[in-house]
Structure formats: C-alpha cells, structure tokens
Amino acid sequence: AQSVTQLDSQVPVFEEAPVELRCNYSSSVSVYLFWYVQYPNQGLQLLLKYLSGSTLVESINGFEAEFNKSQTSFHLRKPSVHISDTAEYFCAVIGGSQGNLIFGKGTKLSVKP
Amino acid sequence: EAGVVQSPRYKIIEKKQPVAFWCNPISGHNTLYWYLQNLGQGPELLIRYENEEAVDDSQLPKDRFSAERLKGVDSTLKIQPAELGDSAVYLCASSQSGRETQYFGPGTRLLVL
C-alpha cells in the first residue's frame, strides 16, 4: 500500500529566506505525485504535480519540486518566501490501479516578517 | 469555469442529529470523491464515484454514513446519527477520470456538540 511521510509538521521561516518542505513516499508501482496548499478555512488548491517526463516541476508562484525515484522523495522548495506563502502544504501520491490520492499529514509553513 | 461547489460551508448540530452535505463537481468531471479531514491531518478518502457508481467505499463507516450520486453529477453525503467524533471538515473533489488531477471544493466544517 502507498503511504506518504511529511517529515516536518511545522516550518517557521523568515520572509525572503529559502524553504524546503520534505516529502517521502512508499510505493512499489509507478506514481503520480502532487503538492496541494491549503490556506486557512479554505479547501485544497493544486500547487504542482509530477505525472511523467521532467523530474523537476514548477508552479506559477515560484515553488518547485523534484521527483527523485531512487530516494522516493518529492521535496518542495522555494528560493525566497513571502508572507502570503503562509499556509499548510500537503504532499500526495496516486499509485496502483485505484487512482486514490493518499495524503501526508501536512506541513504548516509560517513565514515571519 | 466554476470550481467544485459545496454547501453548507459550516454546520453546527447536536449529537444524534442527522446532517447532510451537498457537492456539485466541475462540469464534465466523471469522478467524484468525498474526503474527511480531521484537525491536523491530511484528507482521507471516504468514497469515490465513477459517474453514479460507488467504486470505492471501503473507508465509509456504513453504519452511520451514506452517500449518493443519483444522476452522476452532484452528490450528497449524510451522517445519521452524528457523533462527537464526526466533527471535522468534509471535502469534496472531482476529476475528469480516475488517476487524473483532483480539484477540491472549500469543504464543510462540521461541529457536533
């Protein structure tokens, strides 16, 4: 069965600093990988996804994630964060034939001025 | 294009009362999902529909939870009777088909007193 581990439950960082949110997954089959962001009292919004092709994927607001098959990781990075990036970030995987999303427990990113 | 619509956004009920949540997916999306999100956790799948057929309801507590998607478009999730432990956010998502990107609604925040 697939599982997703987000190693950090909370990440505090100062504005304009770089950040990395870690995600590891377990799956014996090919996977699709996703990062979703959840702002307070809102639903989940897709940030970026890896389906196939280039292992480095980018979002429109400066985040990027790299699929590393050998390390079974899909870490999310941003070189310079803004206050508005404060939110909870969820890593998720689809594996197997069912197509069900399996989520990690989330990482709360708190950007301080 | 309208996103996934859910109502109500908030619901407060007393334990043992019934409650229902409604979801309208993105137009043309055949697959509909209901997720449960407890505080501090990632979403967990309750049920997945392909058109009007429930193809995965293995995580739905069938003694008190029920769901329907009669015409293969909008869906209703019901709890009867509600228990204190049902307090959570109920998320609806849709995708064009299984293993495609899922798009989430804003969720219904349920508080059982």
PDB file of C-alpha atoms in Angstrom:
ATOM      1  CA  ALA A   1       0.000   0.000   0.000  1.00  0.00           C
ATOM      2  CA  GLN A   2       1.089   3.533  -0.698  1.00  0.00           C
ATOM      3  CA  SER A   3       1.977   5.954   2.071  1.00  0.00           C
ATOM      4  CA  VAL A   4       3.286   9.489   2.292  1.00  0.00           C
ATOM      5  CA  THR A   5       5.523  10.900   5.007  1.00  0.00           C
ATOM      6  CA  GLN A   6       5.953  14.605   5.535  1.00  0.00           C
ATOM      7  CA  LEU A   7       8.878  14.838   7.894  1.00  0.00           C
ATOM      8  CA  ASP A   8       8.143  18.281   9.344  1.00  0.00           C
ATOM      9  CA  SER A   9       4.800  19.201  10.862  1.00  0.00           C
ATOM     10  CA  GLN A  10       5.756  22.887  11.178  1.00  0.00           C
ATOM     11  CA  VAL A  11       8.352  25.010   9.402  1.00  0.00           C
ATOM     12  CA  PRO A  12       8.891  28.587  10.584  1.00  0.00           C
ATOM     13  CA  VAL A  13      10.952  30.784   8.283  1.00  0.00           C
ATOM     14  CA  PHE A  14      11.682  34.467   7.802  1.00  0.00           C
ATOM     15  CA  GLU A  15      10.437  36.349   4.765  1.00  0.00           C
ATOM     16  CA  GLU A  16      12.745  36.161   1.716  1.00  0.00           C
ATOM     17  CA  ALA A  17      14.541  33.100   3.114  1.00  0.00           C
ATOM     18  CA  PRO A  18      14.628  29.808   1.178  1.00  0.00           C
ATOM     19  CA  VAL A  19      12.481  26.900   2.297  1.00  0.00           C
ATOM     20  CA  GLU A  20      12.270  23.160   1.683  1.00  0.00           C
ATOM     21  CA  LEU A  21       9.287  21.044   2.701  1.00  0.00           C
ATOM     22  CA  ARG A  22      10.160  17.378   2.695  1.00  0.00           C
ATOM     23  CA  CYS A  23       8.030  14.545   1.365  1.00  0.00           C
ATOM     24  CA  ASN A  24       8.815  10.858   1.028  1.00  0.00           C
ATOM     25  CA  TYR A  25       6.518   8.223  -0.351  1.00  0.00           C
ATOM     26  CA  SER A  26       6.385   4.464  -0.475  1.00  0.00           C
ATOM     27  CA  SER A  27       5.027   2.653  -3.478  1.00  0.00           C
ATOM     28  CA  SER A  28       6.028  -0.377  -5.466  1.00  0.00           C
ATOM     29  CA  VAL A  29       4.466   0.885  -8.666  1.00  0.00           C
ATOM     30  CA  SER A  30       4.754   3.975 -10.778  1.00  0.00           C
ATOM     31  CA  VAL A  31       3.294   7.006  -9.096  1.00  0.00           C
ATOM     32  CA  TYR A  32       1.836  10.401  -9.727  1.00  0.00           C
ATOM     33  CA  LEU A  33       2.881  12.984  -7.133  1.00  0.00           C
ATOM     34  CA  PHE A  34       1.187  16.184  -6.049  1.00  0.00           C
ATOM     35  CA  TRP A  35       1.610  19.141  -3.738  1.00  0.00           C
ATOM     36  CA  TYR A  36      -1.539  20.881  -2.554  1.00  0.00           C
ATOM     37  CA  VAL A  37      -1.739  24.097  -0.500  1.00  0.00           C
ATOM     38  CA  GLN A  38      -4.477  24.900   1.994  1.00  0.00           C
ATOM     39  CA  TYR A  39      -4.985  28.452   3.223  1.00  0.00           C
ATOM     40  CA  PRO A  40      -6.926  28.948   6.487  1.00  0.00           C
ATOM     41  CA  ASN A  41     -10.585  27.942   6.214  1.00  0.00           C
ATOM     42  CA  GLN A  42     -10.239  27.055   2.541  1.00  0.00           C
ATOM     43  CA  GLY A  43     -10.142  23.889   0.506  1.00  0.00           C
ATOM     44  CA  LEU A  44      -7.033  22.399  -1.059  1.00  0.00           C
ATOM     45  CA  GLN A  45      -5.557  24.033  -4.137  1.00  0.00           C
ATOM     46  CA  LEU A  46      -3.241  22.193  -6.505  1.00  0.00           C
ATOM     47  CA  LEU A  47       0.226  23.708  -6.370  1.00  0.00           C
ATOM     48  CA  LEU A  48       2.110  21.413  -8.747  1.00  0.00           C
ATOM     49  CA  LYS A  49       2.225  17.821  -9.940  1.00  0.00           C
ATOM     50  CA  TYR A  50       4.511  15.207 -11.399  1.00  0.00           C
ATOM     51  CA  LEU A  51       2.953  12.729 -13.819  1.00  0.00           C
ATOM     52  CA  SER A  52       5.855  11.865 -16.127  1.00  0.00           C
ATOM     53  CA  GLY A  53       8.671  13.467 -18.081  1.00  0.00           C
ATOM     54  CA  SER A  54      10.955  16.051 -16.497  1.00  0.00           C
ATOM     55  CA  THR A  55      11.588  15.290 -12.847  1.00  0.00           C
ATOM     56  CA  LEU A  56      11.616  18.998 -11.958  1.00  0.00           C
ATOM     57  CA  VAL A  57       8.210  20.630 -11.908  1.00  0.00           C
ATOM     58  CA  GLU A  58       7.361  24.238 -11.179  1.00  0.00           C
ATOM     59  CA  SER A  59       4.346  26.231 -10.038  1.00  0.00           C
ATOM     60  CA  ILE A  60       3.338  29.686 -11.201  1.00  0.00           C
ATOM     61  CA  ASN A  61       4.193  31.290  -7.838  1.00  0.00           C
ATOM     62  CA  GLY A  62       7.828  30.221  -7.613  1.00  0.00           C
ATOM     63  CA  PHE A  63       7.621  26.818  -5.942  1.00  0.00           C
ATOM     64  CA  GLU A  64       9.327  23.803  -7.472  1.00  0.00           C
ATOM     65  CA  ALA A  65       9.569  20.118  -6.620  1.00  0.00           C
ATOM     66  CA  GLU A  66      11.862  17.389  -7.857  1.00  0.00           C
ATOM     67  CA  PHE A  67      10.857  13.772  -8.253  1.00  0.00           C
ATOM     68  CA  ASN A  68      13.678  11.539  -7.039  1.00  0.00           C
ATOM     69  CA  LYS A  69      12.835   7.918  -7.724  1.00  0.00           C
ATOM     70  CA  SER A  70      15.906   6.434  -6.048  1.00  0.00           C
ATOM     71  CA  GLN A  71      15.193   8.310  -2.817  1.00  0.00           C
ATOM     72  CA  THR A  72      11.402   8.077  -3.205  1.00  0.00           C
ATOM     73  CA  SER A  73      11.152  11.785  -2.475  1.00  0.00           C
ATOM     74  CA  PHE A  74       9.274  14.772  -3.850  1.00  0.00           C
ATOM     75  CA  HIS A  75      10.530  17.714  -1.795  1.00  0.00           C
ATOM     76  CA  LEU A  76       9.022  21.172  -2.318  1.00  0.00           C
ATOM     77  CA  ARG A  77      11.311  24.200  -2.490  1.00  0.00           C
ATOM     78  CA  LYS A  78      11.124  27.943  -2.897  1.00  0.00           C
ATOM     79  CA  PRO A  79      14.229  30.158  -3.029  1.00  0.00           C
ATOM     80  CA  SER A  80      12.563  33.185  -1.401  1.00  0.00           C
ATOM     81  CA  VAL A  81       9.268  33.011   0.508  1.00  0.00           C
ATOM     82  CA  HIS A  82       6.656  35.709   1.069  1.00  0.00           C
ATOM     83  CA  ILE A  83       4.307  36.336   3.959  1.00  0.00           C
ATOM     84  CA  SER A  84       1.473  35.225   1.671  1.00  0.00           C
ATOM     85  CA  ASP A  85       3.013  31.735   1.409  1.00  0.00           C
ATOM     86  CA  THR A  86       1.920  31.064   4.989  1.00  0.00           C
ATOM     87  CA  ALA A  87      -0.354  28.021   4.686  1.00  0.00           C
ATOM     88  CA  GLU A  88      -0.443  24.277   5.148  1.00  0.00           C
ATOM     89  CA  TYR A  89       1.134  22.169   2.418  1.00  0.00           C
ATOM     90  CA  PHE A  90       0.132  18.598   1.664  1.00  0.00           C
ATOM     91  CA  CYS A  91       2.072  16.073  -0.350  1.00  0.00           C
ATOM     92  CA  ALA A  92       0.017  13.341  -2.009  1.00  0.00           C
ATOM     93  CA  VAL A  93       0.548  10.287  -4.186  1.00  0.00           C
ATOM     94  CA  ILE A  94      -1.569   8.265  -6.579  1.00  0.00           C
ATOM     95  CA  GLY A  95      -0.280   4.774  -7.065  1.00  0.00           C
ATOM     96  CA  GLY A  96      -1.729   1.497  -8.199  1.00  0.00           C
ATOM     97  CA  SER A  97      -4.847   0.941 -10.245  1.00  0.00           C
ATOM     98  CA  GLN A  98      -7.397   2.542  -7.942  1.00  0.00           C
ATOM     99  CA  GLY A  99      -6.309   6.100  -8.542  1.00  0.00           C
ATOM    100  CA  ASN A 100      -6.976   7.158  -4.967  1.00  0.00           C
ATOM    101  CA  LEU A 101      -4.980  10.060  -3.545  1.00  0.00           C
ATOM    102  CA  ILE A 102      -3.024   9.267  -0.400  1.00  0.00           C
ATOM    103  CA  PHE A 103      -2.086  12.377   1.576  1.00  0.00           C
ATOM    104  CA  GLY A 104       0.646  13.112   4.061  1.00  0.00           C
ATOM    105  CA  LYS A 105      -0.227  14.769   7.362  1.00  0.00           C
ATOM    106  CA  GLY A 106       0.739  18.198   6.100  1.00  0.00           C
ATOM    107  CA  THR A 107       3.416  20.784   6.893  1.00  0.00           C
ATOM    108  CA  LYS A 108       2.450  24.175   8.259  1.00  0.00           C
ATOM    109  CA  LEU A 109       4.665  26.849   6.745  1.00  0.00           C
ATOM    110  CA  SER A 110       4.779  30.030   8.787  1.00  0.00           C
ATOM    111  CA  VAL A 111       6.555  32.983   7.179  1.00  0.00           C
ATOM    112  CA  LYS A 112       7.547  35.728   9.589  1.00  0.00           C
ATOM    113  CA  PRO A 113       8.492  39.306   8.695  1.00  0.00           C
TER     114      PRO A 113
ATOM    115  CA  GLU B   1     -15.152  27.763 -15.235  1.00  0.00           C
ATOM    116  CA  ALA B   2     -16.789  27.207 -11.855  1.00  0.00           C
ATOM    117  CA  GLY B   3     -14.940  25.074  -9.367  1.00  0.00           C
ATOM    118  CA  VAL B   4     -16.286  22.405  -7.064  1.00  0.00           C
ATOM    119  CA  VAL B   5     -19.196  23.799  -5.049  1.00  0.00           C
ATOM    120  CA  GLN B   6     -20.052  22.596  -1.563  1.00  0.00           C
ATOM    121  CA  SER B   7     -22.768  23.570   0.861  1.00  0.00           C
ATOM    122  CA  PRO B   8     -23.177  24.392   3.615  1.00  0.00           C
ATOM    123  CA  ARG B   9     -19.766  25.826   4.488  1.00  0.00           C
ATOM    124  CA  TYR B  10     -20.377  25.437   8.210  1.00  0.00           C
ATOM    125  CA  LYS B  11     -22.765  23.294  10.218  1.00  0.00           C
ATOM    126  CA  ILE B  12     -23.289  23.000  13.957  1.00  0.00           C
ATOM    127  CA  ILE B  13     -25.538  20.241  15.242  1.00  0.00           C
ATOM    128  CA  GLU B  14     -26.139  18.321  18.429  1.00  0.00           C
ATOM    129  CA  LYS B  15     -25.050  14.714  18.681  1.00  0.00           C
ATOM    130  CA  LYS B  16     -27.520  12.098  17.459  1.00  0.00           C
ATOM    131  CA  GLN B  17     -28.957  14.553  14.916  1.00  0.00           C
ATOM    132  CA  PRO B  18     -28.757  13.874  11.172  1.00  0.00           C
ATOM    133  CA  VAL B  19     -26.744  16.078   8.814  1.00  0.00           C
ATOM    134  CA  ALA B  20     -26.251  16.226   5.048  1.00  0.00           C
ATOM    135  CA  PHE B  21     -23.619  17.799   2.843  1.00  0.00           C
ATOM    136  CA  TRP B  22     -24.004  18.630  -0.828  1.00  0.00           C
ATOM    137  CA  CYS B  23     -21.399  18.768  -3.584  1.00  0.00           C
ATOM    138  CA  ASN B  24     -21.553  19.856  -7.213  1.00  0.00           C
ATOM    139  CA  PRO B  25     -18.418  18.874  -9.151  1.00  0.00           C
ATOM    140  CA  ILE B  26     -16.749  20.666 -12.028  1.00  0.00           C
ATOM    141  CA  SER B  27     -18.798  20.271 -15.190  1.00  0.00           C
ATOM    142  CA  GLY B  28     -17.702  17.240 -17.194  1.00  0.00           C
ATOM    143  CA  HIS B  29     -15.887  15.565 -14.327  1.00  0.00           C
ATOM    144  CA  ASN B  30     -16.978  11.950 -14.096  1.00  0.00           C
ATOM    145  CA  THR B  31     -15.170  11.067 -10.880  1.00  0.00           C
ATOM    146  CA  LEU B  32     -16.282  12.481  -7.547  1.00  0.00           C
ATOM    147  CA  TYR B  33     -14.640  11.982  -4.156  1.00  0.00           C
ATOM    148  CA  TRP B  34     -15.640  12.649  -0.568  1.00  0.00           C
ATOM    149  CA  TYR B  35     -12.816  13.117   1.940  1.00  0.00           C
ATOM    150  CA  LEU B  36     -12.726  13.529   5.707  1.00  0.00           C
ATOM    151  CA  GLN B  37     -10.117  15.891   7.144  1.00  0.00           C
ATOM    152  CA  ASN B  38      -9.544  15.825  10.870  1.00  0.00           C
ATOM    153  CA  LEU B  39      -7.723  18.664  12.587  1.00  0.00           C
ATOM    154  CA  GLY B  40      -4.002  18.473  11.941  1.00  0.00           C
ATOM    155  CA  GLN B  41      -4.319  15.641   9.445  1.00  0.00           C
ATOM    156  CA  GLY B  42      -4.374  15.191   5.717  1.00  0.00           C
ATOM    157  CA  PRO B  43      -7.625  14.315   3.952  1.00  0.00           C
ATOM    158  CA  GLU B  44      -8.687  10.667   3.965  1.00  0.00           C
ATOM    159  CA  LEU B  45     -10.903   9.186   1.285  1.00  0.00           C
ATOM    160  CA  LEU B  46     -14.413   8.170   2.321  1.00  0.00           C
ATOM    161  CA  ILE B  47     -15.913   7.254  -1.042  1.00  0.00           C
ATOM    162  CA  ARG B  48     -15.179   7.538  -4.754  1.00  0.00           C
ATOM    163  CA  TYR B  49     -17.742   7.625  -7.540  1.00  0.00           C
ATOM    164  CA  GLU B  50     -17.263   6.913 -11.220  1.00  0.00           C
ATOM    165  CA  ASN B  51     -20.378   8.536 -12.682  1.00  0.00           C
ATOM    166  CA  GLU B  52     -23.189   7.248 -10.467  1.00  0.00           C
ATOM    167  CA  GLU B  53     -21.378   4.117  -9.309  1.00  0.00           C
ATOM    168  CA  ALA B  54     -19.566   3.996  -5.960  1.00  0.00           C
ATOM    169  CA  VAL B  55     -16.357   2.187  -6.951  1.00  0.00           C
ATOM    170  CA  ASP B  56     -14.556   2.506  -3.620  1.00  0.00           C
ATOM    171  CA  ASP B  57     -16.463   2.914  -0.347  1.00  0.00           C
ATOM    172  CA  SER B  58     -14.198   0.739   1.754  1.00  0.00           C
ATOM    173  CA  GLN B  59     -13.430   3.579   4.196  1.00  0.00           C
ATOM    174  CA  LEU B  60     -17.020   4.776   4.602  1.00  0.00           C
ATOM    175  CA  PRO B  61     -18.476   3.881   8.041  1.00  0.00           C
ATOM    176  CA  LYS B  62     -21.639   2.398   6.659  1.00  0.00           C
ATOM    177  CA  ASP B  63     -23.430   2.102   9.981  1.00  0.00           C
ATOM    178  CA  ARG B  64     -23.990   5.865  10.080  1.00  0.00           C
ATOM    179  CA  PHE B  65     -22.673   7.325   6.817  1.00  0.00           C
ATOM    180  CA  SER B  66     -24.353   7.132   3.430  1.00  0.00           C
ATOM    181  CA  ALA B  67     -23.781   8.820   0.103  1.00  0.00           C
ATOM    182  CA  GLU B  68     -25.486   9.047  -3.245  1.00  0.00           C
ATOM    183  CA  ARG B  69     -24.828  10.413  -6.699  1.00  0.00           C
ATOM    184  CA  LEU B  70     -28.074   9.555  -8.440  1.00  0.00           C
ATOM    185  CA  LYS B  71     -27.628  11.226 -11.832  1.00  0.00           C
ATOM    186  CA  GLY B  72     -23.862  11.067 -11.950  1.00  0.00           C
ATOM    187  CA  VAL B  73     -23.464  14.786 -11.296  1.00  0.00           C
ATOM    188  CA  ASP B  74     -23.975  16.236  -7.829  1.00  0.00           C
ATOM    189  CA  SER B  75     -23.675  14.182  -4.680  1.00  0.00           C
ATOM    190  CA  THR B  76     -24.930  14.126  -1.103  1.00  0.00           C
ATOM    191  CA  LEU B  77     -23.131  12.733   1.943  1.00  0.00           C
ATOM    192  CA  LYS B  78     -25.240  12.024   5.011  1.00  0.00           C
ATOM    193  CA  ILE B  79     -24.485  11.182   8.619  1.00  0.00           C
ATOM    194  CA  GLN B  80     -27.233   9.729  10.810  1.00  0.00           C
ATOM    195  CA  PRO B  81     -26.885   9.896  13.729  1.00  0.00           C
ATOM    196  CA  ALA B  82     -23.915  12.220  14.169  1.00  0.00           C
ATOM    197  CA  GLU B  83     -21.409  11.587  16.950  1.00  0.00           C
ATOM    198  CA  LEU B  84     -18.987  13.953  18.665  1.00  0.00           C
ATOM    199  CA  GLY B  85     -16.084  12.354  16.829  1.00  0.00           C
ATOM    200  CA  ASP B  86     -17.585  13.296  13.466  1.00  0.00           C
ATOM    201  CA  SER B  87     -16.535  16.920  13.994  1.00  0.00           C
ATOM    202  CA  ALA B  88     -14.195  17.562  11.074  1.00  0.00           C
ATOM    203  CA  VAL B  89     -14.020  19.112   7.608  1.00  0.00           C
ATOM    204  CA  TYR B  90     -15.726  17.180   4.816  1.00  0.00           C
ATOM    205  CA  LEU B  91     -14.135  17.827   1.438  1.00  0.00           C
ATOM    206  CA  CYS B  92     -15.499  17.044  -1.980  1.00  0.00           C
ATOM    207  CA  ALA B  93     -13.247  16.735  -5.025  1.00  0.00           C
ATOM    208  CA  SER B  94     -13.705  15.872  -8.674  1.00  0.00           C
ATOM    209  CA  SER B  95     -11.563  14.812 -11.609  1.00  0.00           C
ATOM    210  CA  GLN B  96     -12.164  14.045 -15.257  1.00  0.00           C
ATOM    211  CA  SER B  97     -11.478  10.384 -14.533  1.00  0.00           C
ATOM    212  CA  GLY B  98      -9.595   8.234 -12.060  1.00  0.00           C
ATOM    213  CA  ARG B  99      -5.832   8.983 -11.760  1.00  0.00           C
ATOM    214  CA  GLU B 100      -6.395  12.493 -13.131  1.00  0.00           C
ATOM    215  CA  THR B 101      -5.760  15.651 -11.133  1.00  0.00           C
ATOM    216  CA  GLN B 102      -8.345  16.187  -8.409  1.00  0.00           C
ATOM    217  CA  TYR B 103      -9.851  19.596  -7.740  1.00  0.00           C
ATOM    218  CA  PHE B 104     -11.237  20.329  -4.294  1.00  0.00           C
ATOM    219  CA  GLY B 105     -14.165  22.315  -3.018  1.00  0.00           C
ATOM    220  CA  PRO B 106     -13.907  24.637   0.009  1.00  0.00           C
ATOM    221  CA  GLY B 107     -15.231  21.967   2.365  1.00  0.00           C
ATOM    222  CA  THR B 108     -17.954  21.804   5.002  1.00  0.00           C
ATOM    223  CA  ARG B 109     -16.786  22.322   8.562  1.00  0.00           C
ATOM    224  CA  LEU B 110     -18.952  20.228  10.894  1.00  0.00           C
ATOM    225  CA  LEU B 111     -19.125  20.736  14.645  1.00  0.00           C
ATOM    226  CA  VAL B 112     -21.069  18.198  16.675  1.00  0.00           C
ATOM    227  CA  LEU B 113     -21.959  19.332  20.205  1.00  0.00           C
TER     228      LEU B 113
END
